[in-house]
Structure formats: C-alpha cells, structure tokens
Amino acid sequence: MFRMKKREYKEQERQRRYYFFDYLFWLGEMAWWHYKGEPRRPKGESMLMLCIMIFIYEPIFFTTAHFLYDSPVFEWFAVAMIAGSVAILHCIWRGWIYPFSRREAVMQHYEGRRFSPFRCYFFVFSLGFLMIAEAYLLPSTLMRIDGHKAEPVEDTRTKVPQRWRDYLALHITVGARQEVPSEALQYLINQDGRTSRYGQPVYVMQVREEDMGGEFRAGLLNHATFDEIQDGSRKFVECTWVKGYTPDSIRVLLTGWYEVRNTGLCPVDSLEWTEDMEF
C-alpha cells in the first residue's frame, strides 16, 4: 500500500508543473522558518502578493487609469481595485487562490534544496524595485503607444494650480476662506486686470466681522467702520492672487479688496505680501 501511494505521488509529481512563483513561495516560506526572530522577514504569501501586484494588478490599474483618468468612472474603479487587492490578500491567506495542497506539493518538490538567504532577499528587493519601476515606465509607455506625449513644463513658477495646499497656508496665515461667488460676482472678478494677468484667485471671500481681528485687513477701516462691516451695510470682497515667487521660492501674493455696490465692484485697497510674513 505504501509503495502504491508513493508510486501515485511520483506520477502526480511528473504531471504537475512548477513555475517561478512556486519557487518564490518556497523561498518565502523558508525565510519565514529560518528567520523567526525578525519581524520583517518575508513569507510565502507575501511573495505571492508581490507577483500578483507586479504582473496583474499594476498593469490593469495603470492601463485603465491612462484611458479613464478624467472620467468619474475612474474614481469607482480605483476604489474597486483597492477592495480587490484586499480581497485577493484574504483569498491567498484562506488558501482559495493558492490552495494548501499546492503549497504542500511545492514544499515537497523543493525539499532537500539548499536555502540561500542571499537569493531570497535578492528576489525580494528585485520584485520591489520592479514594482516601483513599473509605476514609472508603464504610464510612459502607454503615452507613447497612445500618441500623447508628456510635454515638459517650461516654468512651474508661473503656473500655480488651485490646489488645497495653496489655500491651506493662506487659511493659517490670514484666515482665508474658500467661498463660491455668485455668477455675477465671478464675472466681475474675471473682468479685473489682476485676474487676466495672474489667473484665477487662490481664494475669494466676503470680509466679515470675525476677519477684522488682525492687521491684515486693517486698511479697510479707512473706508468703513467696524460696525458697518459687522452689520453688513458695507460689504467687501477679498481676492488673493499668486503674483510670483521670490528667489527663495516663497510665493508673492497680491490681495485686493473691493466694495460691493449696485454698479459692481469698486476697488478700495490692495496689498502685496509674501506667505512668510506675519500679521
């Protein structure tokens, strides 16, 4: 009986094929067993996850991102890919993707082979480097295939994107708020010479009583009293543009204040300042 089982196992062993990821799984399991005291030692499951990330997950993700980046579908796709990676990791851990019978067969197949720590960590770092390189090379390759080549930015200082980090520093420094102006007010702001020269303001806000505590807006008190600003009988709109950069890469900002009147916006004051100033 024992000979028959051994013969059947050998017959199955001849028919079973082993691949590169099987060898990586064996390396990970052997490293886990040899370096039990190290918290960051690799494991067979982590080696399998690296293979899935490099050869399946990243090509699908970056290819889809190249064609659907500006589409709202891409946001749902990104969420689905994150959930899918978690599901794949769970399936590997439960043995649904890489069955335990396959793992036992792999360990028996490589039994007696000498374990090399150098070879193990060589593959670990090589796979990690390949995953990082793929994140840079695959999008560039898709751009070349698709015919859309990335154009180098000639002067990054003159094109300031309206991003959250641009506004956050101003919020901390001068208490700026991002308010959505009405269509009529936005039209008047767009007609201003500062907008045509420096682009859209970083933020637009109406000055309220709680904004008058510091020295930044003290010049408005030359045009209206605090009570008039408090009760809203005199309304002022504040706009701030990025005018440029200093040699030390500090933003030069231009803030303009307008009084809202029936005829439109009337400029009353302006201030040029840098974001490292204190008020």
Short mmCIF file of C-alpha atoms in Angstrom, two decimals:
data_model
loop_
_atom_site.label_atom_id
_atom_site.label_comp_id
_atom_site.label_asym_id
_atom_site.label_seq_id
_atom_site.Cartn_x
_atom_site.Cartn_y
_atom_site.Cartn_z
CA MET A 1 0.00 0.00 0.00
CA PHE A 2 2.81 2.38 0.90
CA ARG A 3 4.58 1.62 -2.39
CA MET A 4 1.39 2.22 -4.35
CA LYS A 5 0.86 5.63 -2.71
CA LYS A 6 4.48 6.53 -3.30
CA ARG A 7 4.15 5.50 -6.94
CA GLU A 8 0.96 7.56 -7.33
CA TYR A 9 2.67 10.58 -5.77
CA LYS A 10 5.60 10.26 -8.16
CA GLU A 11 3.19 10.00 -11.09
CA GLN A 12 1.40 13.16 -9.97
CA GLU A 13 4.74 14.86 -9.45
CA ARG A 14 5.69 14.15 -13.07
CA GLN A 15 2.43 15.62 -14.34
CA ARG A 16 2.48 18.66 -12.06
CA ARG A 17 4.35 21.65 -13.40
CA TYR A 18 6.12 24.21 -11.24
CA TYR A 19 6.58 27.84 -12.10
CA PHE A 20 8.59 30.82 -10.99
CA PHE A 21 6.01 31.93 -8.42
CA ASP A 22 6.16 28.43 -6.86
CA TYR A 23 9.87 28.87 -6.33
CA LEU A 24 9.28 32.34 -4.83
CA PHE A 25 6.68 30.87 -2.47
CA TRP A 26 9.20 28.26 -1.33
CA LEU A 27 11.84 30.95 -0.77
CA GLY A 28 9.41 32.99 1.31
CA GLU A 29 8.38 30.02 3.45
CA MET A 30 11.98 29.02 4.04
CA ALA A 31 12.90 32.58 5.00
CA TRP A 32 9.97 32.66 7.41
CA TRP A 33 11.21 29.45 9.01
CA HIS A 34 14.92 30.43 9.13
CA TYR A 35 14.43 33.98 10.49
CA LYS A 36 11.70 33.51 13.06
CA GLY A 37 13.00 36.31 15.29
CA GLU A 38 12.95 39.02 12.60
CA PRO A 39 9.67 40.97 12.36
CA ARG A 40 10.14 41.96 8.69
CA ARG A 41 11.07 38.57 7.33
CA PRO A 42 9.30 37.63 4.08
CA LYS A 43 6.73 34.88 3.82
CA GLY A 44 5.40 32.73 1.03
CA GLU A 45 2.11 34.62 0.93
CA SER A 46 3.85 37.99 0.71
CA MET A 47 5.94 36.72 -2.22
CA LEU A 48 2.76 35.63 -3.99
CA MET A 49 1.18 39.03 -3.35
CA LEU A 50 4.21 40.75 -4.86
CA CYS A 51 3.86 38.63 -8.01
CA ILE A 52 0.15 39.46 -8.27
CA MET A 53 0.83 43.18 -7.78
CA ILE A 54 3.57 43.29 -10.43
CA PHE A 55 2.18 41.03 -13.15
CA ILE A 56 -1.59 41.51 -12.74
CA TYR A 57 -2.64 44.42 -10.50
CA GLU A 58 -0.34 47.23 -11.69
CA PRO A 59 -0.72 46.59 -15.47
CA ILE A 60 -4.52 46.58 -15.17
CA PHE A 61 -4.59 49.63 -12.90
CA PHE A 62 -2.23 51.87 -14.90
CA THR A 63 -3.68 50.85 -18.26
CA THR A 64 -7.20 51.68 -17.11
CA ALA A 65 -6.01 54.88 -15.42
CA HIS A 66 -4.39 56.03 -18.67
CA PHE A 67 -7.68 55.89 -20.59
CA LEU A 68 -10.17 56.76 -17.82
CA TYR A 69 -8.25 59.25 -15.68
CA ASP A 70 -10.51 62.25 -16.40
CA SER A 71 -13.67 60.19 -16.18
CA PRO A 72 -15.73 59.90 -12.97
CA VAL A 73 -15.74 56.13 -13.58
CA PHE A 74 -12.06 56.07 -12.63
CA GLU A 75 -12.82 57.00 -9.02
CA TRP A 76 -15.10 53.99 -8.66
CA PHE A 77 -12.55 51.83 -10.46
CA ALA A 78 -9.79 52.91 -8.04
CA VAL A 79 -11.99 52.02 -5.07
CA ALA A 80 -12.79 48.66 -6.67
CA MET A 81 -9.08 47.95 -7.22
CA ILE A 82 -8.27 48.71 -3.58
CA ALA A 83 -11.10 46.48 -2.41
CA GLY A 84 -9.95 43.82 -4.88
CA SER A 85 -6.40 43.85 -3.52
CA VAL A 86 -7.74 43.33 0.00
CA ALA A 87 -9.95 40.50 -1.26
CA ILE A 88 -7.04 38.86 -3.07
CA LEU A 89 -4.90 39.02 0.06
CA HIS A 90 -7.73 37.43 2.06
CA CYS A 91 -8.17 34.67 -0.55
CA ILE A 92 -4.46 33.90 -0.50
CA TRP A 93 -4.48 33.73 3.28
CA ARG A 94 -7.51 31.38 3.23
CA GLY A 95 -5.95 29.21 0.54
CA TRP A 96 -8.62 29.86 -2.11
CA ILE A 97 -6.28 31.29 -4.75
CA TYR A 98 -3.16 29.25 -3.97
CA PRO A 99 -4.52 26.02 -2.40
CA PHE A 100 -2.83 24.41 0.56
CA SER A 101 -2.43 21.19 -1.41
CA ARG A 102 -0.40 23.10 -3.96
CA ARG A 103 1.72 24.60 -1.20
CA GLU A 104 2.49 21.19 0.26
CA ALA A 105 3.40 19.86 -3.17
CA VAL A 106 5.75 22.80 -3.75
CA MET A 107 7.46 22.32 -0.40
CA GLN A 108 7.93 18.61 -1.12
CA HIS A 109 9.17 19.32 -4.63
CA TYR A 110 11.93 21.64 -3.40
CA GLU A 111 12.71 19.53 -0.36
CA GLY A 112 16.41 18.95 0.01
CA ARG A 113 17.36 22.05 -1.96
CA ARG A 114 19.73 24.34 -0.12
CA PHE A 115 18.16 27.59 1.04
CA SER A 116 20.14 30.72 0.17
CA PRO A 117 19.32 33.90 2.17
CA PHE A 118 21.13 35.99 -0.42
CA ARG A 119 18.98 34.60 -3.22
CA CYS A 120 15.82 35.13 -1.19
CA TYR A 121 16.43 38.80 -0.43
CA PHE A 122 17.77 39.36 -3.92
CA PHE A 123 14.40 38.35 -5.32
CA VAL A 124 12.51 40.33 -2.65
CA PHE A 125 14.33 43.59 -3.41
CA SER A 126 14.27 42.91 -7.16
CA LEU A 127 10.50 42.46 -7.11
CA GLY A 128 10.09 45.61 -5.02
CA PHE A 129 12.29 47.59 -7.41
CA LEU A 130 10.39 46.18 -10.39
CA MET A 131 7.09 47.26 -8.86
CA ILE A 132 8.38 50.83 -8.41
CA ALA A 133 9.92 50.93 -11.89
CA GLU A 134 6.68 49.65 -13.43
CA ALA A 135 4.79 52.57 -11.86
CA TYR A 136 7.01 54.98 -13.85
CA LEU A 137 7.67 53.04 -17.05
CA LEU A 138 4.20 51.71 -17.80
CA PRO A 139 2.43 55.12 -17.95
CA SER A 140 5.23 56.50 -20.14
CA THR A 141 4.96 53.51 -22.48
CA LEU A 142 1.20 53.94 -22.75
CA MET A 143 1.68 57.61 -23.62
CA ARG A 144 4.00 56.67 -26.46
CA ILE A 145 1.66 53.96 -27.77
CA ASP A 146 -1.39 56.19 -27.48
CA GLY A 147 0.38 59.06 -29.20
CA HIS A 148 0.05 61.52 -26.31
CA LYS A 149 3.50 62.57 -25.21
CA ALA A 150 4.05 64.36 -21.97
CA GLU A 151 5.13 67.97 -22.52
CA PRO A 152 7.77 69.36 -20.16
CA VAL A 153 6.74 72.33 -18.05
CA GLU A 154 8.84 75.32 -19.01
CA ASP A 155 8.24 77.42 -15.92
CA THR A 156 6.48 75.87 -12.97
CA ARG A 157 6.55 79.14 -11.03
CA THR A 158 4.23 81.00 -13.36
CA LYS A 159 1.55 78.29 -13.37
CA VAL A 160 0.17 77.88 -9.87
CA PRO A 161 -2.60 75.26 -9.68
CA GLN A 162 -5.57 76.00 -7.47
CA ARG A 163 -4.91 73.17 -5.09
CA TRP A 164 -5.76 72.60 -1.48
CA ARG A 165 -2.19 73.08 -0.27
CA ASP A 166 -2.04 76.52 -1.93
CA TYR A 167 -5.07 77.64 0.01
CA LEU A 168 -4.27 75.92 3.32
CA ALA A 169 -1.19 78.06 4.02
CA LEU A 170 -3.27 81.22 3.47
CA HIS A 171 -6.00 79.91 5.74
CA ILE A 172 -3.47 79.51 8.55
CA THR A 173 -1.72 82.84 7.88
CA VAL A 174 -4.55 85.30 7.25
CA GLY A 175 -7.70 83.28 7.93
CA ALA A 176 -8.64 82.85 4.29
CA ARG A 177 -11.82 81.00 3.33
CA GLN A 178 -12.84 79.42 0.07
CA GLU A 179 -16.29 80.72 -0.83
CA VAL A 180 -18.12 80.15 -4.09
CA PRO A 181 -19.02 83.56 -5.57
CA SER A 182 -22.23 84.12 -7.46
CA GLU A 183 -22.15 84.12 -11.26
CA ALA A 184 -22.40 87.91 -11.39
CA LEU A 185 -19.61 88.36 -8.87
CA GLN A 186 -17.42 85.81 -10.64
CA TYR A 187 -17.94 87.64 -13.90
CA LEU A 188 -16.79 90.92 -12.35
CA ILE A 189 -13.73 89.23 -10.85
CA ASN A 190 -12.86 87.73 -14.22
CA GLN A 191 -13.00 91.19 -15.79
CA ASP A 192 -10.46 92.54 -13.32
CA GLY A 193 -7.00 93.21 -14.73
CA ARG A 194 -5.35 91.18 -11.98
CA THR A 195 -7.25 88.05 -12.99
CA SER A 196 -6.34 88.43 -16.66
CA ARG A 197 -2.70 88.83 -15.66
CA TYR A 198 -2.25 86.35 -12.79
CA GLY A 199 -5.06 83.87 -13.41
CA GLN A 200 -7.90 82.93 -11.10
CA PRO A 201 -7.58 84.00 -7.45
CA VAL A 202 -6.41 81.43 -4.92
CA TYR A 203 -9.48 82.27 -2.88
CA VAL A 204 -12.45 84.67 -2.90
CA MET A 205 -14.28 85.59 0.30
CA GLN A 206 -16.52 88.21 1.80
CA VAL A 207 -14.93 90.06 4.72
CA ARG A 208 -16.92 89.55 7.93
CA GLU A 209 -16.59 90.88 11.44
CA GLU A 210 -14.55 87.87 12.65
CA ASP A 211 -11.96 88.59 9.92
CA MET A 212 -11.12 92.05 11.28
CA GLY A 213 -9.14 90.93 14.32
CA GLY A 214 -5.61 91.17 12.88
CA GLU A 215 -3.61 93.76 11.00
CA PHE A 216 -4.04 92.15 7.58
CA ARG A 217 -7.37 93.86 6.83
CA ALA A 218 -6.85 96.95 8.97
CA GLY A 219 -6.75 99.13 5.82
CA LEU A 220 -10.46 98.53 5.30
CA LEU A 221 -11.18 100.63 8.39
CA ASN A 222 -10.05 103.66 6.36
CA HIS A 223 -13.07 103.10 4.11
CA ALA A 224 -15.71 101.79 6.53
CA THR A 225 -16.26 101.48 10.25
CA PHE A 226 -16.20 98.20 12.10
CA ASP A 227 -19.93 98.50 12.80
CA GLU A 228 -20.70 98.89 9.10
CA ILE A 229 -18.77 95.72 8.33
CA GLN A 230 -20.39 93.95 11.27
CA ASP A 231 -24.00 94.70 10.34
CA GLY A 232 -23.37 94.14 6.60
CA SER A 233 -24.34 97.64 5.47
CA ARG A 234 -20.93 97.86 3.76
CA LYS A 235 -19.82 94.67 2.04
CA PHE A 236 -16.26 94.00 0.96
CA VAL A 237 -14.91 91.14 -1.17
CA GLU A 238 -11.34 89.93 -0.75
CA CYS A 239 -9.42 88.24 -3.58
CA THR A 240 -5.85 86.96 -3.47
CA TRP A 241 -3.70 86.07 -6.47
CA VAL A 242 -0.28 84.45 -6.74
CA LYS A 243 1.85 87.14 -8.33
CA GLY A 244 5.14 85.23 -8.48
CA TYR A 245 7.95 83.78 -6.42
CA THR A 246 10.96 85.16 -4.59
CA PRO A 247 14.47 83.76 -5.27
CA ASP A 248 13.91 81.56 -2.20
CA SER A 249 10.77 80.02 -3.79
CA ILE A 250 8.43 81.88 -1.43
CA ARG A 251 5.14 82.90 -3.00
CA VAL A 252 4.50 86.58 -3.63
CA LEU A 253 0.79 87.25 -3.15
CA LEU A 254 -1.41 90.16 -4.17
CA THR A 255 -4.61 90.76 -2.23
CA GLY A 256 -7.24 93.18 -3.43
CA TRP A 257 -10.33 94.40 -1.61
CA TYR A 258 -13.48 95.54 -3.40
CA GLU A 259 -16.62 97.15 -2.10
CA VAL A 260 -19.80 95.60 -3.43
CA ARG A 261 -22.07 98.30 -4.84
CA ASN A 262 -25.09 98.33 -7.10
CA THR A 263 -22.93 99.25 -10.06
CA GLY A 264 -20.49 96.42 -9.41
CA LEU A 265 -17.17 96.07 -7.63
CA CYS A 266 -15.27 99.17 -6.60
CA PRO A 267 -11.57 98.59 -5.72
CA VAL A 268 -10.72 100.20 -2.38
CA ASP A 269 -7.37 98.74 -1.28
CA SER A 270 -4.65 96.24 -2.22
CA LEU A 271 -1.60 94.68 -0.58
CA GLU A 272 1.39 92.83 -1.97
CA TRP A 273 2.91 90.39 0.53
CA THR A 274 4.78 87.11 0.86
CA GLU A 275 3.46 84.00 2.60
CA ASP A 276 6.26 84.07 5.19
CA MET A 277 5.05 87.42 6.60
CA GLU A 278 3.26 87.61 9.91
CA PHE A 279 0.20 89.78 10.56
#
